[in-house]
Amino acid sequence: MEPILELRGVVKRFPGVTALDAVDLEIAPGEIHALVGQNGAGKSALIKVLIGAYIADGGAMRFLGSPYHPRTPLDALVAGIRVVYQEFNQLPYLSVAENLLFERLPRRFGILLDRETLERRATELLNRVGLSIAPGTRVEHLGIAQRQLLEIAKALSTTGRLLVLDEPTATLTPREVARLFEIIRGVRASGVTVIYVSHHLQEIFELCDRVTVLRNGHRIETVAVAETSATELVRLMVGRRLEAAAHAIEVAASEAGSAAPPTLEPALRVEGLRVRGSSHGISFDLNYGEIAGLAGLVGAGRTEALRAIFGADRRDGGEIYLAGRRVAFNHPMDAVRHGVCLLTENRKDEGLVLPMPLRVNLTLTDLARVSRAGILRARTERATARHWVEQLDVRFRSLEQTARELSGGNQQKLIIAKWLFRNASVLMLDEPTRGIDVGAKAEIYTLLRRLAADGKALLVVSSELPELMVLCDRIMVLSRGRLVGELRRNEFDEERILSLAYSEYMTGKKNPDP
Amino acid sequence: MKRMRRVLAIISLGLPLVLFVASVGKAEDTKKPVIGLVMKSLANEFFKDMQEGAVKHVEERGDLTLIPVGMHSETDIDTQINAVENFITKKVDAIVVAPADSRALVPPLARAIKAGIVVINIDVALDEAAKKQAGVSLAFVGPDNRAGAKMSGDELAKALGPGGKVVIIEGNPGADNAQQRKLGFDDSVKDGKLDLLDSRTAHWETEEANTVFSNMLTAHPDIQGVMAANDSMALGVIKAIDAAGKSGQIKVVGFDNIPAVQPLLKEGKLLATIDQFGSQMAANGIDYAMKALKGEKLEGWIKTPIKLVTAPGS
Amino acid sequence: MLNENRGIPDQVAVSEPQRPAHAVVQRVLREAGIGIALLMLIAIFSASAPHFTDESNITNILTQITINLIMATGMTFVILIGGIDLSVGSVMALSAMVAGLVLKAETLPVPVAIVAAALTSVAVGMVCGFINGFVASFWGVPSFIVTLGMLNIARGGALEVTNARTLFEFPNAFNDFGTATLLGMPAIFLVALGLVLLGWGVLTRTVFGRLIYAIGNNEEAVRLSGHDTFIFKVAAFVISGLTVGIGAIVYMARLTIASPILGTGFELNAIAAVIIGGTSLNGGRGSLIGTFLGACLIGVLADGLILIGVGDFVRQMITGGVIILAVILDSYRARIAERTR
């Protein structure tokens, strides 16, 4: 059978790096083809060349049997390629419906917006991806997962021949992922070919037909999913760094049980914490030397709880005790002063000052320590920054390199480093490994375990249950703003956690807050 | 907090309106003739004085009610047009206007005339062609800026003699009085056989005149005399001469006779300036408006006095 | 720098490393672009404009850029945090009028009056700056709007103080400062230069300056790192007010008058100097060295164009063109930064 898409020797160079080095690729019609590789392996570059966002420096492409050389994303659209981007291209101040149908808004008399038709069509599309929100909602009010689904709905709003999904599940809960897979299978059944990019290997085994592994801009291998295994794929992806990557997770898991016993006084005690607009109070303890997980569906109030404890958002009520002493965190400043820190889910916008050097990002949490009388001591600052980034094994070229130039995993390590520099003793981490590749994930796990072993208290929010189960000593489950259960390590069970997470949604009550 | 801000917003929007309405009500209470005075920028001392002079004059006369309206800046033509239209609505008996633009004000003033309102034009004459087009003729009570500038310029020509090298510092390009004064200076240059090296605008402003003249002096180190279209600019020029260490070597003439140049006149740093008795100009206009209301026929240019002011004892 | 490379393992952690050549181009564009433009301009005028290189003309240029340089220094702080201050020209007039009244107070001995006037001027500027910063930060109102309001308030205040009269006949000791020279340079220029150097030191060498840049780049990240960003945002406006107060005193000394309409349009000149100097209107990027060069460029251009006899209107057009060119240059710089991600 002739391939629907064919790449021959495609090359894409950037200053100082060859992102794609003579890549050959054949996509068969009607298949779901996975693209895997670590960050920087060339997946994004390949997709961007494919959709005309980058122009290839060499090689040839054929799509639907004829030469295909897109120069703009519009060319790709016209040719029949639909893309769900990793970064959202949404207009936050317009409604969901307007975003969905932006390119062809239904009109009345040629100029007036036909709101009725618009909302009807939008509702159809939203139903298709199982997103139950009013089409008139403004996009700025949506959560990240809802935006992701919206992006998918948009790609499906017109019929194409090839659908490209770039990390579509990074922000989704398992239920939403399952729903997405149904949709993708449906799309395939209607004759559309799918390219699926993901870090989640189990998703690939669940969904895809064939998988291509990229590493350092080279195509390493294309195999049928049925004929390979996760270990094999990881081996192909990481090359000779197999050892570190493949075993780190297991190591992390084995270390988890051996955490220091909880001290008498909890590091952090939260009593009756009410996030804004929620009627439920949350109470829990977090001990030194442990990693506690906070599980729940998207919108269960996990992020909100962390932000409220940290003082980043206002809260309606509740008390916080730190090592037995009552504290008032009204501003992140207060929390930081007491050694409590928050690593937000939105690393790039909230965790780092991307355009500024590593050095600056690291010392930002405690400038007093690298200055005297308000004047920075350049040498001390450099030495301090170097010490901490090396301590946490951040891979960097120069301390003057901007944070933006680091990969996701190294950015996360830099954020952890900046809090350790600040002597944080309680670390709250929101989705600490989102968008980070397998190898780096393992490193982060190992690092977090090490911190717990050093006596720090860690509170982790994650949408990936396996991650929490590997990492945590116990898992607390939030359902619709209410703390509905807590499981010790020996009780961990994916099904049980999920049923707890869904428990508050089963009772038929209307969701009080979006 | 939000509600408080909203209340404040409503007050800040509504208050001027209430005051305005209140002032209208007051004006209509009386049987005395009502005259609207449309002024230029009250940020300019010249017009500030003119308005104060008018208010004082009206108090002395006591036989009319005056509603003065000022503007925020020299070029705020809209405010003037709105003021004229408000006066038409209020049915005032006469309007005395110092137009910010000699053409844009003609149509609303023509409407006022058609509504039976007496209009007296002061300070700057309205454009002849525009008046003809609108089919109105009205009296202009004001000084002859061109003749005034010529008097000032002639004083410089007399001091320098034929062949004297001079520069002109102009007012806002496009402003009528700036153009008239420039023409007057040009007349002086021609009659006095002066050598005009350069002519540039400093937009009536002291600091800009200082900068522009410093640069002119660099380009033409042999400048002997300066004609500045107003005294504020003359001030800037004199500071530049001082800074260049040429005090007394370059003669300066100005226009307007503002208080700030009095010491300079005394010291001889300013050779001459022109007093056009601005404080009386609006008062004069009001007097003529009253005459017209009593049936006197007024037409053409009623020139107000101008006087050359030189150093005391020279 | 390359010896710092600890060998990036075969996992390409850095997705697209910055090529040194690009980094150099970027640096040159950012730091030296405006300097090169200024040197070229100076070269052109030196060759074509008579008397351009005369000592007296150089003194002229330095005197003429002084006030803009002082205002632009404070403006740089405000623009670095992503704000804008449109009120500087009007606040300068208000400062000058109030200070002028103090200066003319007959009850005070001259030296006391001069010191009191200077302090008053600076205080008035700082209070206006504080109000700007506080309102903008506390209520999250765009500083464009707040300072536009302040522009009118301060101008009205300046007119109200003396009922629109111009103040003059200041003490001679005060006026002499306006024309004094030191080390062959105008004393008032040295004041400006001192301010620029001080500001540069603060921005590059202190914790305060570090946070100004960081807030301009990503305020939320700085807040979540445990800093009270509010104080720093207000402080940037207060600094702008401080420089305005100093500018007002320098203006009065130079022209020996204080008029309530002085400073009209100065805000645009100050903003132009900052932007031509390569500081991004989005905040977080730029330097006072750039601002210094930007103010010099505007001053040299104005001076040189008069010397070669370019007419008023064409001169205005050329100045406008240069501002647009600078912004185009800035967008290229942003694009190069983007590409080297």
Coordinates of N, CA, C and O in Angstrom, one line a residue, chain A residues 309-389:
Chain A
I309 N -2.7 27.5 50.4 CA -1.8 27.3 51.5 C -0.6 28.3 51.3 O -0.2 28.9 52.3
F310 N -0.1 28.4 50.1 CA 1.1 29.2 49.9 C 0.8 30.7 50.0 O 1.7 31.5 50.1
G311 N -0.5 31.1 50.0 CA -0.8 32.5 50.0 C -0.8 33.2 48.7 O -0.8 34.4 48.6
A312 N -0.7 32.3 47.6 CA -0.7 32.9 46.3 C -2.1 33.4 45.9 O -2.2 34.4 45.2
D313 N -3.1 32.7 46.4 CA -4.5 33.2 46.2 C -5.1 33.4 47.5 O -4.7 32.8 48.5
R314 N -6.2 34.2 47.6 CA -6.8 34.4 48.9 C -7.6 33.1 49.2 O -8.0 32.4 48.4
R315 N -7.9 33.0 50.5 CA -8.7 31.8 51.0 C -9.8 32.4 51.8 O -9.7 33.5 52.4
D316 N -10.9 31.5 51.9 CA -12.0 32.0 52.7 C -11.9 31.6 54.1 O -12.7 32.2 55.0
G317 N -11.1 30.7 54.5 CA -10.9 30.3 55.9 C -9.9 29.2 56.1 O -9.4 28.7 55.1
G318 N -9.7 28.9 57.3 CA -8.7 27.8 57.6 C -7.5 28.3 58.3 O -7.1 29.5 58.2
E319 N -6.9 27.4 59.0 CA -5.6 27.7 59.7 C -4.5 26.8 59.3 O -4.7 25.7 58.9
I320 N -3.3 27.4 59.3 CA -2.1 26.7 58.9 C -1.1 26.7 60.1 O -0.9 27.7 60.7
Y321 N -0.6 25.5 60.4 CA 0.4 25.4 61.5 C 1.7 24.9 60.9 O 1.6 23.9 60.1
L322 N 2.8 25.4 61.3 CA 4.1 25.0 60.7 C 4.9 24.5 61.9 O 5.2 25.3 62.8
A323 N 5.2 23.2 61.9 CA 6.0 22.6 63.0 C 5.3 23.0 64.3 O 6.0 23.3 65.3
G324 N 4.0 23.0 64.3 CA 3.2 23.2 65.6 C 2.9 24.6 65.9 O 2.1 24.9 66.7
R325 N 3.5 25.6 65.1 CA 3.2 27.0 65.4 C 2.2 27.5 64.3 O 2.4 27.3 63.1
R326 N 1.3 28.3 64.8 CA 0.3 28.8 63.8 C 0.9 29.9 63.0 O 1.7 30.8 63.6
V327 N 0.7 29.9 61.7 CA 1.3 30.9 60.9 C 0.2 31.5 60.0 O -0.9 30.9 59.8
A328 N 0.4 32.8 59.6 CA -0.6 33.4 58.7 C 0.1 33.7 57.4 O 1.0 34.6 57.3
F329 N -0.2 32.9 56.4 CA 0.3 33.1 55.1 C -0.7 34.0 54.2 O -1.6 33.4 53.7
N330 N -0.4 35.2 54.1 CA -1.3 36.1 53.3 C -0.7 36.4 52.0 O -1.3 37.0 51.1
H331 N 0.6 36.1 51.8 CA 1.3 36.5 50.6 C 2.4 35.4 50.5 O 2.9 34.9 51.5
P332 N 2.7 35.0 49.3 CA 3.8 34.1 49.1 C 5.0 34.4 49.9 O 5.7 33.5 50.4
M333 N 5.2 35.7 50.1 CA 6.4 36.2 50.9 C 6.4 35.5 52.3 O 7.5 35.1 52.8
D334 N 5.2 35.5 52.9 CA 5.1 34.9 54.3 C 5.5 33.4 54.3 O 6.3 32.9 55.1
A335 N 5.0 32.7 53.3 CA 5.2 31.3 53.2 C 6.7 31.0 53.0 O 7.3 30.2 53.6
V336 N 7.3 31.8 52.0 CA 8.7 31.6 51.7 C 9.6 31.8 52.9 O 10.5 31.1 53.2
R337 N 9.2 32.9 53.6 CA 10.0 33.2 54.8 C 10.0 32.1 55.8 O 11.0 31.9 56.5
H338 N 8.9 31.3 55.8 CA 8.8 30.2 56.7 C 9.3 28.9 56.1 O 9.1 27.8 56.7
G339 N 9.9 28.9 55.0 CA 10.5 27.7 54.4 C 9.5 26.9 53.6 O 9.7 25.7 53.4
V340 N 8.3 27.5 53.3 CA 7.3 26.7 52.5 C 7.4 27.2 51.1 O 7.4 28.4 50.9
C341 N 7.4 26.3 50.1 CA 7.5 26.8 48.8 C 6.5 26.0 47.9 O 6.0 25.0 48.2
L342 N 6.2 26.6 46.8 CA 5.3 26.0 45.8 C 5.9 26.0 44.4 O 6.4 27.0 43.9
L343 N 5.9 24.8 43.8 CA 6.3 24.7 42.4 C 5.1 24.5 41.6 O 4.4 23.5 41.7
T344 N 4.7 25.6 40.9 CA 3.4 25.5 40.2 C 3.4 24.6 39.0 O 4.4 24.3 38.5
E345 N 2.2 24.3 38.6 CA 2.0 23.4 37.4 C 2.5 24.2 36.2 O 2.9 23.6 35.2
N346 N 2.4 25.5 36.2 CA 2.8 26.3 35.1 C 4.2 26.8 35.2 O 4.5 27.9 35.5
R347 N 5.1 25.9 34.9 CA 6.5 26.1 35.1 C 7.0 27.4 34.4 O 7.7 28.2 34.9
K348 N 6.6 27.5 33.1 CA 7.2 28.5 32.3 C 6.7 29.9 32.7 O 7.4 30.9 32.6
D349 N 5.4 30.0 33.0 CA 4.9 31.3 33.3 C 5.0 31.7 34.8 O 5.0 32.9 35.1
E350 N 5.1 30.7 35.7 CA 5.1 31.1 37.1 C 6.4 30.7 37.8 O 6.7 31.2 38.9
G351 N 7.1 29.7 37.3 CA 8.2 29.2 38.0 C 9.5 29.9 37.7 O 10.4 30.0 38.6
L352 N 9.6 30.3 36.5 CA 10.9 30.9 36.1 C 10.7 32.2 35.4 O 9.7 32.5 34.8
V353 N 11.8 33.0 35.4 CA 11.8 34.2 34.6 C 12.6 33.8 33.3 O 13.8 33.8 33.3
L354 N 11.9 33.2 32.4 CA 12.5 32.6 31.2 C 13.6 33.4 30.5 O 14.6 32.8 30.2
P355 N 13.4 34.7 30.3 CA 14.4 35.4 29.5 C 15.6 35.7 30.3 O 16.5 36.3 29.8
M356 N 15.7 35.4 31.6 CA 16.8 35.8 32.4 C 17.7 34.6 32.6 O 17.3 33.4 32.6
P357 N 19.0 34.8 32.9 CA 20.0 33.7 33.1 C 19.6 32.8 34.2 O 18.9 33.2 35.2
L358 N 20.2 31.6 34.1 CA 20.1 30.6 35.2 C 20.4 31.2 36.6 O 19.7 31.0 37.5
R359 N 21.6 31.9 36.6 CA 22.1 32.4 37.8 C 21.0 33.3 38.5 O 20.8 33.2 39.7
V360 N 20.4 34.2 37.7 CA 19.4 35.1 38.2 C 18.2 34.3 38.7 O 17.7 34.6 39.8
N361 N 17.8 33.3 38.0 CA 16.6 32.5 38.4 C 16.9 31.8 39.7 O 16.0 31.7 40.6
L362 N 18.1 31.3 39.9 CA 18.4 30.5 41.1 C 18.4 31.4 42.3 O 17.9 31.1 43.3
T363 N 19.1 32.6 42.2 CA 19.2 33.4 43.4 C 18.0 34.3 43.7 O 18.0 34.9 44.7
L364 N 17.0 34.2 42.9 CA 15.9 35.1 43.0 C 15.1 34.8 44.3 O 14.5 35.7 44.9
T365 N 15.2 33.6 44.9 CA 14.4 33.3 46.1 C 15.1 33.9 47.3 O 14.4 34.0 48.3
D366 N 16.4 34.2 47.3 CA 17.0 34.7 48.5 C 18.2 35.6 48.1 O 19.4 35.2 48.3
L367 N 17.8 36.7 47.6 CA 18.9 37.7 47.1 C 19.7 38.2 48.3 O 20.9 38.6 48.1
A368 N 19.1 38.2 49.5 CA 19.9 38.7 50.6 C 21.2 37.9 50.8 O 22.2 38.5 51.3
R369 N 21.1 36.6 50.5 CA 22.3 35.8 50.7 C 23.4 36.0 49.7 O 24.5 35.5 49.9
V370 N 23.1 36.7 48.6 CA 24.2 36.9 47.7 C 24.5 38.4 47.5 O 24.9 38.9 46.5
S371 N 24.1 39.2 48.6 CA 24.3 40.6 48.5 C 24.7 41.1 49.9 O 24.6 40.4 50.9
R372 N 25.3 42.3 49.9 CA 25.6 42.9 51.1 C 25.1 44.4 51.1 O 25.4 45.1 50.1
A373 N 24.3 44.8 52.0 CA 23.6 46.1 52.0 C 22.9 46.4 50.7 O 23.0 47.5 50.2
G374 N 22.3 45.4 50.2 CA 21.5 45.6 49.0 C 22.3 45.6 47.7 O 21.8 45.7 46.6
I375 N 23.7 45.5 47.8 CA 24.5 45.4 46.6 C 24.9 44.0 46.3 O 25.4 43.3 47.2
L376 N 24.6 43.6 45.1 CA 24.9 42.2 44.8 C 26.4 41.9 44.7 O 27.2 42.7 44.3
R377 N 26.7 40.7 45.2 CA 28.2 40.3 45.1 C 28.3 39.3 44.0 O 27.9 38.1 44.2
A378 N 28.8 39.8 42.9 CA 28.8 39.0 41.7 C 29.4 37.6 41.9 O 28.9 36.6 41.4
R379 N 30.6 37.6 42.5 CA 31.4 36.4 42.6 C 30.6 35.4 43.5 O 30.5 34.2 43.1
T380 N 30.1 35.9 44.6 CA 29.4 35.0 45.5 C 28.2 34.4 44.8 O 27.8 33.2 44.9
E381 N 27.5 35.3 44.0 CA 26.3 34.8 43.3 C 26.6 33.7 42.3 O 25.9 32.7 42.3
R382 N 27.7 33.9 41.6 CA 28.0 32.9 40.6 C 28.4 31.6 41.2 O 27.9 30.5 40.8
A383 N 29.2 31.7 42.3 CA 29.6 30.5 43.0 C 28.4 29.8 43.6 O 28.3 28.5 43.5
T384 N 27.5 30.5 44.2 CA 26.3 29.9 44.8 C 25.5 29.2 43.7 O 25.0 28.1 43.9
A385 N 25.2 30.0 42.6 CA 24.4 29.4 41.6 C 25.0 28.1 41.0 O 24.3 27.1 40.8
R386 N 26.3 28.2 40.8 CA 27.0 27.0 40.3 C 26.9 25.8 41.2 O 26.5 24.7 40.8
H387 N 27.1 26.1 42.5 CA 27.0 25.1 43.5 C 25.6 24.4 43.4 O 25.5 23.1 43.3
W388 N 24.5 25.1 43.4 CA 23.2 24.5 43.5 C 22.8 23.8 42.2 O 22.2 22.8 42.2
V389 N 23.1 24.4 41.0 CA 22.7 23.7 39.8 C 23.5 22.5 39.6 O 23.0 21.5 39.1

